[in-house]
């Protein structure tokens, strides 16, 4: 599962330039998705990745969200929460570019910019990006929850 996750994420590009996971990011992804318990479930249910500014944390967060949308079982509700509206927009636009730059993903995903959502048509799964400033805590049933710029959360 870890090799599949890394391979999938390395296929996701924001632009024409190569955008592979960095060594520390790859190690994190391998541990997150590759360590399984006896029942085949991921051993780690919570994880924290930190790195200095400009090291691609937002891009990695987008890649993990899209991997979860496409490769985890059907019915995923993936929530990506940015510390503010600007961070949330950057995160959503990064995911959107990755979808649009990949012919397979663009054929099976619907992007709804007004809701900052990406739906996977045939998997009954979605990614929703919103700001920590939004009051959306009620009624959520996340299967994957990702935070970007967590140090700025209140």
mmCIF file with all atom_site columns, C-alpha atoms in Angstrom:
data_model
loop_
_atom_site.group_PDB
_atom_site.id
_atom_site.type_symbol
_atom_site.label_atom_id
_atom_site.label_alt_id
_atom_site.label_comp_id
_atom_site.label_asym_id
_atom_site.label_entity_id
_atom_site.label_seq_id
_atom_site.pdbx_PDB_ins_code
_atom_site.Cartn_x
_atom_site.Cartn_y
_atom_site.Cartn_z
_atom_site.occupancy
_atom_site.B_iso_or_equiv
_atom_site.pdbx_formal_charge
_atom_site.auth_seq_id
_atom_site.auth_comp_id
_atom_site.auth_asym_id
_atom_site.auth_atom_id
_atom_site.pdbx_PDB_model_num
ATOM 1   C CA . UNK A 1 1   ? 0.000   0.000  0.000   1.00 0.00 ? 1   UNK A CA 1
ATOM 2   C CA . UNK A 1 2   ? 2.887   2.385  0.786   1.00 0.00 ? 2   UNK A CA 1
ATOM 3   C CA . UNK A 1 3   ? 4.450   1.944  -2.670  1.00 0.00 ? 3   UNK A CA 1
ATOM 4   C CA . UNK A 1 4   ? 1.068   2.560  -4.312  1.00 0.00 ? 4   UNK A CA 1
ATOM 5   C CA . UNK A 1 5   ? 0.570   5.742  -2.274  1.00 0.00 ? 5   UNK A CA 1
ATOM 6   C CA . UNK A 1 6   ? 3.999   7.142  -3.158  1.00 0.00 ? 6   UNK A CA 1
ATOM 7   C CA . UNK A 1 7   ? 3.645   6.214  -6.830  1.00 0.00 ? 7   UNK A CA 1
ATOM 8   C CA . UNK A 1 8   ? 0.173   7.787  -7.046  1.00 0.00 ? 8   UNK A CA 1
ATOM 9   C CA . UNK A 1 9   ? 1.268   10.982 -5.300  1.00 0.00 ? 9   UNK A CA 1
ATOM 10  C CA . UNK A 1 10  ? 4.337   11.347 -7.496  1.00 0.00 ? 10  UNK A CA 1
ATOM 11  C CA . UNK A 1 11  ? 2.046   11.289 -10.559 1.00 0.00 ? 11  UNK A CA 1
ATOM 12  C CA . UNK A 1 12  ? 0.176   14.357 -9.309  1.00 0.00 ? 12  UNK A CA 1
ATOM 13  C CA . UNK A 1 13  ? 1.608   17.592 -10.695 1.00 0.00 ? 13  UNK A CA 1
ATOM 14  C CA . UNK A 1 14  ? 0.652   21.210 -10.104 1.00 0.00 ? 14  UNK A CA 1
ATOM 15  C CA . UNK A 1 15  ? 2.489   22.365 -13.239 1.00 0.00 ? 15  UNK A CA 1
ATOM 16  C CA . UNK A 1 16  ? 4.641   20.878 -15.985 1.00 0.00 ? 16  UNK A CA 1
ATOM 17  C CA . UNK A 1 17  ? 7.572   20.619 -13.588 1.00 0.00 ? 17  UNK A CA 1
ATOM 18  C CA . UNK A 1 18  ? 8.295   17.415 -11.698 1.00 0.00 ? 18  UNK A CA 1
ATOM 19  C CA . UNK A 1 19  ? 6.719   17.620 -8.273  1.00 0.00 ? 19  UNK A CA 1
ATOM 20  C CA . UNK A 1 20  ? 7.704   14.364 -6.557  1.00 0.00 ? 20  UNK A CA 1
ATOM 21  C CA . UNK A 1 21  ? 7.522   13.923 -2.811  1.00 0.00 ? 21  UNK A CA 1
ATOM 22  C CA . UNK A 1 22  ? 10.683  14.976 -1.009  1.00 0.00 ? 22  UNK A CA 1
ATOM 23  C CA . UNK A 1 23  ? 12.574  12.293 0.940   1.00 0.00 ? 23  UNK A CA 1
ATOM 24  C CA . UNK A 1 24  ? 11.097  13.229 4.326   1.00 0.00 ? 24  UNK A CA 1
ATOM 25  C CA . UNK A 1 25  ? 7.603   13.464 2.808   1.00 0.00 ? 25  UNK A CA 1
ATOM 26  C CA . UNK A 1 26  ? 7.975   10.062 1.163   1.00 0.00 ? 26  UNK A CA 1
ATOM 27  C CA . UNK A 1 27  ? 9.075   8.528  4.469   1.00 0.00 ? 27  UNK A CA 1
ATOM 28  C CA . UNK A 1 28  ? 6.021   10.076 6.171   1.00 0.00 ? 28  UNK A CA 1
ATOM 29  C CA . UNK A 1 29  ? 3.634   8.757  3.483   1.00 0.00 ? 29  UNK A CA 1
ATOM 30  C CA . UNK A 1 30  ? 5.201   5.281  3.628   1.00 0.00 ? 30  UNK A CA 1
ATOM 31  C CA . UNK A 1 31  ? 4.723   5.137  7.391   1.00 0.00 ? 31  UNK A CA 1
ATOM 32  C CA . UNK A 1 32  ? 1.200   6.557  7.241   1.00 0.00 ? 32  UNK A CA 1
ATOM 33  C CA . UNK A 1 33  ? -0.124  4.212  4.544   1.00 0.00 ? 33  UNK A CA 1
ATOM 34  C CA . UNK A 1 34  ? 2.299   1.287  4.786   1.00 0.00 ? 34  UNK A CA 1
ATOM 35  C CA . UNK A 1 35  ? 2.110   0.266  8.441   1.00 0.00 ? 35  UNK A CA 1
ATOM 36  C CA . UNK A 1 36  ? -0.901  -2.035 8.733   1.00 0.00 ? 36  UNK A CA 1
ATOM 37  C CA . UNK A 1 37  ? -2.324  -3.962 11.675  1.00 0.00 ? 37  UNK A CA 1
ATOM 38  C CA . UNK A 1 38  ? -3.280  -7.658 11.586  1.00 0.00 ? 38  UNK A CA 1
ATOM 39  C CA . UNK A 1 39  ? -6.675  -6.797 10.047  1.00 0.00 ? 39  UNK A CA 1
ATOM 40  C CA . UNK A 1 40  ? -5.108  -4.802 7.206   1.00 0.00 ? 40  UNK A CA 1
ATOM 41  C CA . UNK A 1 41  ? -6.138  -1.421 8.603   1.00 0.00 ? 41  UNK A CA 1
ATOM 42  C CA . UNK A 1 42  ? -3.689  1.461  8.805   1.00 0.00 ? 42  UNK A CA 1
ATOM 43  C CA . UNK A 1 43  ? -1.812  1.332  12.093  1.00 0.00 ? 43  UNK A CA 1
ATOM 44  C CA . UNK A 1 44  ? -1.532  5.093  12.369  1.00 0.00 ? 44  UNK A CA 1
ATOM 45  C CA . UNK A 1 45  ? -4.860  6.919  12.572  1.00 0.00 ? 45  UNK A CA 1
ATOM 46  C CA . UNK A 1 46  ? -3.335  10.287 13.526  1.00 0.00 ? 46  UNK A CA 1
ATOM 47  C CA . UNK A 1 47  ? -0.135  11.788 12.198  1.00 0.00 ? 47  UNK A CA 1
ATOM 48  C CA . UNK A 1 48  ? 1.628   15.133 12.263  1.00 0.00 ? 48  UNK A CA 1
ATOM 49  C CA . UNK A 1 49  ? 4.075   16.355 9.630   1.00 0.00 ? 49  UNK A CA 1
ATOM 50  C CA . UNK A 1 50  ? 6.080   19.505 10.228  1.00 0.00 ? 50  UNK A CA 1
ATOM 51  C CA . UNK A 1 51  ? 8.610   21.242 8.017   1.00 0.00 ? 51  UNK A CA 1
ATOM 52  C CA . UNK A 1 52  ? 9.937   24.774 7.512   1.00 0.00 ? 52  UNK A CA 1
ATOM 53  C CA . UNK A 1 53  ? 8.116   27.304 5.366   1.00 0.00 ? 53  UNK A CA 1
ATOM 54  C CA . UNK A 1 54  ? 8.299   26.635 1.628   1.00 0.00 ? 54  UNK A CA 1
ATOM 55  C CA . UNK A 1 55  ? 8.979   22.898 1.900   1.00 0.00 ? 55  UNK A CA 1
ATOM 56  C CA . UNK A 1 56  ? 5.795   21.736 0.154   1.00 0.00 ? 56  UNK A CA 1
ATOM 57  C CA . UNK A 1 57  ? 3.499   20.918 3.077   1.00 0.00 ? 57  UNK A CA 1
ATOM 58  C CA . UNK A 1 58  ? 0.428   22.261 1.252   1.00 0.00 ? 58  UNK A CA 1
ATOM 59  C CA . UNK A 1 59  ? 1.289   20.266 -1.862  1.00 0.00 ? 59  UNK A CA 1
ATOM 60  C CA . UNK A 1 60  ? 1.759   17.111 0.200   1.00 0.00 ? 60  UNK A CA 1
ATOM 61  C CA . UNK A 1 61  ? -1.556  17.730 1.979   1.00 0.00 ? 61  UNK A CA 1
ATOM 62  C CA . UNK A 1 62  ? -3.268  18.033 -1.423  1.00 0.00 ? 62  UNK A CA 1
ATOM 63  C CA . UNK A 1 63  ? -1.658  14.797 -2.607  1.00 0.00 ? 63  UNK A CA 1
ATOM 64  C CA . UNK A 1 64  ? -2.762  12.902 0.514   1.00 0.00 ? 64  UNK A CA 1
ATOM 65  C CA . UNK A 1 65  ? -6.316  14.206 0.063   1.00 0.00 ? 65  UNK A CA 1
ATOM 66  C CA . UNK A 1 66  ? -6.470  13.132 -3.590  1.00 0.00 ? 66  UNK A CA 1
ATOM 67  C CA . UNK A 1 67  ? -4.934  9.725  -2.819  1.00 0.00 ? 67  UNK A CA 1
ATOM 68  C CA . UNK A 1 68  ? -7.595  9.246  -0.132  1.00 0.00 ? 68  UNK A CA 1
ATOM 69  C CA . UNK A 1 69  ? -10.334 10.284 -2.569  1.00 0.00 ? 69  UNK A CA 1
ATOM 70  C CA . UNK A 1 70  ? -9.276  7.846  -5.294  1.00 0.00 ? 70  UNK A CA 1
ATOM 71  C CA . UNK A 1 71  ? -7.542  4.940  -3.565  1.00 0.00 ? 71  UNK A CA 1
ATOM 72  C CA . UNK A 1 72  ? -9.258  4.433  -0.209  1.00 0.00 ? 72  UNK A CA 1
ATOM 73  C CA . UNK A 1 73  ? -12.617 2.591  -0.070  1.00 0.00 ? 73  UNK A CA 1
ATOM 74  C CA . UNK A 1 74  ? -15.759 4.242  -1.485  1.00 0.00 ? 74  UNK A CA 1
ATOM 75  C CA . UNK A 1 75  ? -17.676 6.776  0.586   1.00 0.00 ? 75  UNK A CA 1
ATOM 76  C CA . UNK A 1 76  ? -14.743 8.908  1.769   1.00 0.00 ? 76  UNK A CA 1
ATOM 77  C CA . UNK A 1 77  ? -15.528 12.313 3.276   1.00 0.00 ? 77  UNK A CA 1
ATOM 78  C CA . UNK A 1 78  ? -12.225 14.169 3.202   1.00 0.00 ? 78  UNK A CA 1
ATOM 79  C CA . UNK A 1 79  ? -11.995 17.565 4.849   1.00 0.00 ? 79  UNK A CA 1
ATOM 80  C CA . UNK A 1 80  ? -9.031  19.879 4.270   1.00 0.00 ? 80  UNK A CA 1
ATOM 81  C CA . UNK A 1 81  ? -8.989  22.752 6.700   1.00 0.00 ? 81  UNK A CA 1
ATOM 82  C CA . UNK A 1 82  ? -6.794  25.793 6.210   1.00 0.00 ? 82  UNK A CA 1
ATOM 83  C CA . UNK A 1 83  ? -5.912  28.210 8.983   1.00 0.00 ? 83  UNK A CA 1
ATOM 84  C CA . UNK A 1 84  ? -7.652  31.041 7.101   1.00 0.00 ? 84  UNK A CA 1
ATOM 85  C CA . UNK A 1 85  ? -9.393  31.737 3.798   1.00 0.00 ? 85  UNK A CA 1
ATOM 86  C CA . UNK A 1 86  ? -6.148  32.443 1.940   1.00 0.00 ? 86  UNK A CA 1
ATOM 87  C CA . UNK A 1 87  ? -4.515  29.150 2.995   1.00 0.00 ? 87  UNK A CA 1
ATOM 88  C CA . UNK A 1 88  ? -7.725  27.288 2.160   1.00 0.00 ? 88  UNK A CA 1
ATOM 89  C CA . UNK A 1 89  ? -7.812  28.809 -1.333  1.00 0.00 ? 89  UNK A CA 1
ATOM 90  C CA . UNK A 1 90  ? -4.185  27.875 -1.958  1.00 0.00 ? 90  UNK A CA 1
ATOM 91  C CA . UNK A 1 91  ? -4.848  24.304 -0.805  1.00 0.00 ? 91  UNK A CA 1
ATOM 92  C CA . UNK A 1 92  ? -8.017  23.931 -2.910  1.00 0.00 ? 92  UNK A CA 1
ATOM 93  C CA . UNK A 1 93  ? -6.388  25.471 -6.000  1.00 0.00 ? 93  UNK A CA 1
ATOM 94  C CA . UNK A 1 94  ? -3.428  23.099 -5.623  1.00 0.00 ? 94  UNK A CA 1
ATOM 95  C CA . UNK A 1 95  ? -5.790  20.096 -5.593  1.00 0.00 ? 95  UNK A CA 1
ATOM 96  C CA . UNK A 1 96  ? -7.776  21.522 -8.519  1.00 0.00 ? 96  UNK A CA 1
ATOM 97  C CA . UNK A 1 97  ? -4.614  21.944 -10.632 1.00 0.00 ? 97  UNK A CA 1
ATOM 98  C CA . UNK A 1 98  ? -3.538  18.393 -9.835  1.00 0.00 ? 98  UNK A CA 1
ATOM 99  C CA . UNK A 1 99  ? -6.911  17.068 -10.985 1.00 0.00 ? 99  UNK A CA 1
ATOM 100 C CA . UNK A 1 100 ? -6.934  19.167 -14.159 1.00 0.00 ? 100 UNK A CA 1
ATOM 101 C CA . UNK A 1 101 ? -3.343  18.171 -15.013 1.00 0.00 ? 101 UNK A CA 1
ATOM 102 C CA . UNK A 1 102 ? -4.166  14.455 -14.799 1.00 0.00 ? 102 UNK A CA 1
ATOM 103 C CA . UNK A 1 103 ? -6.380  13.069 -17.578 1.00 0.00 ? 103 UNK A CA 1
ATOM 104 C CA . UNK A 1 104 ? -7.678  10.154 -15.494 1.00 0.00 ? 104 UNK A CA 1
ATOM 105 C CA . UNK A 1 105 ? -8.561  12.306 -12.488 1.00 0.00 ? 105 UNK A CA 1
ATOM 106 C CA . UNK A 1 106 ? -10.171 14.993 -14.625 1.00 0.00 ? 106 UNK A CA 1
ATOM 107 C CA . UNK A 1 107 ? -12.371 12.336 -16.254 1.00 0.00 ? 107 UNK A CA 1
ATOM 108 C CA . UNK A 1 108 ? -13.686 10.932 -12.954 1.00 0.00 ? 108 UNK A CA 1
ATOM 109 C CA . UNK A 1 109 ? -13.768 14.032 -10.736 1.00 0.00 ? 109 UNK A CA 1
ATOM 110 C CA . UNK A 1 110 ? -16.102 17.010 -10.678 1.00 0.00 ? 110 UNK A CA 1
ATOM 111 C CA . UNK A 1 111 ? -14.748 20.292 -9.306  1.00 0.00 ? 111 UNK A CA 1
ATOM 112 C CA . UNK A 1 112 ? -17.247 22.678 -7.713  1.00 0.00 ? 112 UNK A CA 1
ATOM 113 C CA . UNK A 1 113 ? -15.289 25.856 -7.090  1.00 0.00 ? 113 UNK A CA 1
ATOM 114 C CA . UNK A 1 114 ? -18.131 27.719 -5.383  1.00 0.00 ? 114 UNK A CA 1
ATOM 115 C CA . UNK A 1 115 ? -18.196 25.026 -2.661  1.00 0.00 ? 115 UNK A CA 1
ATOM 116 C CA . UNK A 1 116 ? -14.448 24.288 -2.743  1.00 0.00 ? 116 UNK A CA 1
ATOM 117 C CA . UNK A 1 117 ? -15.336 20.628 -3.317  1.00 0.00 ? 117 UNK A CA 1
ATOM 118 C CA . UNK A 1 118 ? -14.005 17.864 -5.515  1.00 0.00 ? 118 UNK A CA 1
ATOM 119 C CA . UNK A 1 119 ? -16.322 14.909 -6.091  1.00 0.00 ? 119 UNK A CA 1
ATOM 120 C CA . UNK A 1 120 ? -15.277 11.503 -7.368  1.00 0.00 ? 120 UNK A CA 1
ATOM 121 C CA . UNK A 1 121 ? -18.241 10.565 -9.545  1.00 0.00 ? 121 UNK A CA 1
ATOM 122 C CA . UNK A 1 122 ? -18.127 6.797  -9.260  1.00 0.00 ? 122 UNK A CA 1
ATOM 123 C CA . UNK A 1 123 ? -16.891 6.382  -5.679  1.00 0.00 ? 123 UNK A CA 1
ATOM 124 C CA . UNK A 1 124 ? -19.447 8.403  -3.726  1.00 0.00 ? 124 UNK A CA 1
ATOM 125 C CA . UNK A 1 125 ? -16.534 10.313 -2.192  1.00 0.00 ? 125 UNK A CA 1
ATOM 126 C CA . UNK A 1 126 ? -15.587 13.966 -1.937  1.00 0.00 ? 126 UNK A CA 1
ATOM 127 C CA . UNK A 1 127 ? -12.979 16.428 -0.707  1.00 0.00 ? 127 UNK A CA 1
ATOM 128 C CA . UNK A 1 128 ? -14.188 19.630 0.898   1.00 0.00 ? 128 UNK A CA 1
ATOM 129 C CA . UNK A 1 129 ? -11.822 22.503 1.703   1.00 0.00 ? 129 UNK A CA 1
ATOM 130 C CA . UNK A 1 130 ? -12.772 25.196 4.159   1.00 0.00 ? 130 UNK A CA 1
ATOM 131 C CA . UNK A 1 131 ? -11.240 27.636 6.570   1.00 0.00 ? 131 UNK A CA 1
ATOM 132 C CA . UNK A 1 132 ? -10.777 27.174 10.273  1.00 0.00 ? 132 UNK A CA 1
ATOM 133 C CA . UNK A 1 133 ? -12.638 30.486 10.484  1.00 0.00 ? 133 UNK A CA 1
ATOM 134 C CA . UNK A 1 134 ? -15.800 28.866 9.074   1.00 0.00 ? 134 UNK A CA 1
ATOM 135 C CA . UNK A 1 135 ? -18.286 27.511 11.585  1.00 0.00 ? 135 UNK A CA 1
ATOM 136 C CA . UNK A 1 136 ? -18.698 24.052 10.037  1.00 0.00 ? 136 UNK A CA 1
ATOM 137 C CA . UNK A 1 137 ? -18.013 21.733 12.942  1.00 0.00 ? 137 UNK A CA 1
ATOM 138 C CA . UNK A 1 138 ? -21.582 20.449 13.227  1.00 0.00 ? 138 UNK A CA 1
ATOM 139 C CA . UNK A 1 139 ? -22.712 17.502 11.134  1.00 0.00 ? 139 UNK A CA 1
ATOM 140 C CA . UNK A 1 140 ? -19.338 16.531 9.687   1.00 0.00 ? 140 UNK A CA 1
ATOM 141 C CA . UNK A 1 141 ? -18.452 12.861 9.373   1.00 0.00 ? 141 UNK A CA 1
ATOM 142 C CA . UNK A 1 142 ? -14.827 12.906 8.214   1.00 0.00 ? 142 UNK A CA 1
ATOM 143 C CA . UNK A 1 143 ? -13.035 9.768  7.170   1.00 0.00 ? 143 UNK A CA 1
ATOM 144 C CA . UNK A 1 144 ? -9.882  11.838 6.533   1.00 0.00 ? 144 UNK A CA 1
ATOM 145 C CA . UNK A 1 145 ? -9.160  15.177 8.165   1.00 0.00 ? 145 UNK A CA 1
ATOM 146 C CA . UNK A 1 146 ? -6.182  17.278 7.039   1.00 0.00 ? 146 UNK A CA 1
ATOM 147 C CA . UNK A 1 147 ? -5.021  20.590 8.518   1.00 0.00 ? 147 UNK A CA 1
ATOM 148 C CA . UNK A 1 148 ? -2.746  23.081 6.752   1.00 0.00 ? 148 UNK A CA 1
ATOM 149 C CA . UNK A 1 149 ? -0.861  25.756 8.703   1.00 0.00 ? 149 UNK A CA 1
ATOM 150 C CA . UNK A 1 150 ? -2.079  24.220 11.961  1.00 0.00 ? 150 UNK A CA 1
ATOM 151 C CA . UNK A 1 151 ? 0.181   26.443 14.063  1.00 0.00 ? 151 UNK A CA 1
ATOM 152 C CA . UNK A 1 152 ? -2.153  29.356 13.249  1.00 0.00 ? 152 UNK A CA 1
ATOM 153 C CA . UNK A 1 153 ? -5.329  27.623 14.463  1.00 0.00 ? 153 UNK A CA 1
ATOM 154 C CA . UNK A 1 154 ? -7.104  29.140 17.443  1.00 0.00 ? 154 UNK A CA 1
#
